[in-house]
Amino acid sequence: MKKIVLSLALLALLSSCKDETQEKLDAAKDALKEEVNETIDSAKIKADIELDSLKEKTKAKIDSAKLKSAEKMEEAAQKLKESVKK
């Protein structure tokens, strides 16, 4: 009998706290979703910045390589012209 009364009291206590607990869980879920979304947005922004920086560095290296190859072509053309004159 004692166990039954204690079980019913425990059941009543758990059922009465359920609404408050559910509200707290919902609030925690919402806070977690917001935090995850902010982290994702922050990571996207950082990735975009890194990508832009990498694009600029790559473009600069390509332009430098183009200039060097153009200079080498001019040197080769000069050597070819000199060898044709001889």
Tab-separated table of C-alpha atoms in Angstrom:
chain	number	residue	atom	x	y	z
A	1	MET	CA	0.000	0.000	0.000
A	2	LYS	CA	2.823	2.321	0.908
A	3	LYS	CA	4.510	1.639	-2.443
A	4	ILE	CA	1.312	2.352	-4.343
A	5	VAL	CA	0.813	5.675	-2.575
A	6	LEU	CA	4.439	6.652	-3.174
A	7	SER	CA	4.185	5.617	-6.826
A	8	LEU	CA	1.043	7.693	-7.312
A	9	ALA	CA	2.628	10.674	-5.572
A	10	LEU	CA	5.717	10.364	-7.761
A	11	LEU	CA	3.565	10.034	-10.879
A	12	ALA	CA	1.574	13.127	-9.911
A	13	LEU	CA	4.762	15.069	-9.265
A	14	LEU	CA	6.299	14.056	-12.606
A	15	SER	CA	3.169	14.861	-14.573
A	16	SER	CA	2.823	18.294	-12.967
A	17	CYS	CA	6.450	19.186	-13.766
A	18	LYS	CA	6.191	17.943	-17.322
A	19	ASP	CA	4.843	21.220	-18.774
A	20	GLU	CA	7.550	23.333	-17.159
A	21	THR	CA	10.223	20.871	-18.216
A	22	GLN	CA	8.917	20.847	-21.781
A	23	GLU	CA	9.025	24.647	-21.896
A	24	LYS	CA	12.611	24.602	-20.663
A	25	LEU	CA	13.518	21.969	-23.235
A	26	ASP	CA	11.923	24.017	-26.008
A	27	ALA	CA	13.807	27.113	-24.902
A	28	ALA	CA	17.062	25.163	-24.795
A	29	LYS	CA	16.405	23.758	-28.292
A	30	ASP	CA	15.743	27.227	-29.660
A	31	ALA	CA	18.884	28.619	-28.056
A	32	LEU	CA	20.942	25.748	-29.421
A	33	LYS	CA	19.519	26.187	-32.927
A	34	GLU	CA	20.312	29.895	-32.835
A	35	GLU	CA	23.851	29.261	-31.619
A	36	VAL	CA	24.460	26.637	-34.309
A	37	ASN	CA	23.106	28.956	-37.000
A	38	GLU	CA	25.363	31.777	-35.795
A	39	THR	CA	28.366	29.445	-35.821
A	40	ILE	CA	27.540	28.284	-39.339
A	41	ASP	CA	27.131	31.866	-40.543
A	42	SER	CA	30.423	32.832	-38.945
A	43	ALA	CA	32.169	29.880	-40.582
A	44	LYS	CA	30.686	30.824	-43.969
A	45	ILE	CA	31.947	34.389	-43.631
A	46	LYS	CA	35.424	33.207	-42.652
A	47	ALA	CA	35.479	30.734	-45.546
A	48	ASP	CA	34.418	33.447	-47.994
A	49	ILE	CA	37.174	35.751	-46.749
A	50	GLU	CA	39.788	32.998	-47.037
A	51	LEU	CA	38.529	32.079	-50.502
A	52	ASP	CA	38.721	35.690	-51.689
A	53	SER	CA	42.233	36.000	-50.276
A	54	LEU	CA	43.288	32.780	-51.978
A	55	LYS	CA	41.809	33.943	-55.294
A	56	GLU	CA	43.771	37.193	-55.082
A	57	LYS	CA	47.020	35.394	-54.250
A	58	THR	CA	46.500	32.901	-57.065
A	59	LYS	CA	45.712	35.659	-59.553
A	60	ALA	CA	48.855	37.534	-58.505
A	61	LYS	CA	50.988	34.403	-58.969
A	62	ILE	CA	49.449	33.714	-62.376
A	63	ASP	CA	50.067	37.299	-63.484
A	64	SER	CA	53.655	37.052	-62.264
A	65	ALA	CA	54.152	33.796	-64.151
A	66	LYS	CA	52.694	35.360	-67.301
A	67	LEU	CA	55.125	38.282	-67.053
A	68	LYS	CA	58.084	35.963	-66.507
A	69	SER	CA	57.101	33.767	-69.441
A	70	ALA	CA	56.646	36.833	-71.658
A	71	GLU	CA	60.131	38.017	-70.705
A	72	LYS	CA	61.576	34.584	-71.476
A	73	MET	CA	59.810	34.567	-74.849
A	74	GLU	CA	61.242	37.982	-75.676
A	75	GLU	CA	64.728	36.818	-74.694
A	76	ALA	CA	64.360	33.717	-76.843
A	77	ALA	CA	63.125	35.832	-79.760
A	78	GLN	CA	66.129	38.159	-79.390
A	79	LYS	CA	68.523	35.201	-79.346
A	80	LEU	CA	66.825	33.753	-82.406
A	81	LYS	CA	67.094	37.069	-84.257
A	82	GLU	CA	70.794	37.328	-83.341
A	83	SER	CA	71.490	33.784	-84.471
A	84	VAL	CA	69.696	34.430	-87.799
A	85	LYS	CA	71.812	37.565	-88.408
A	86	LYS	CA	75.072	35.605	-87.980
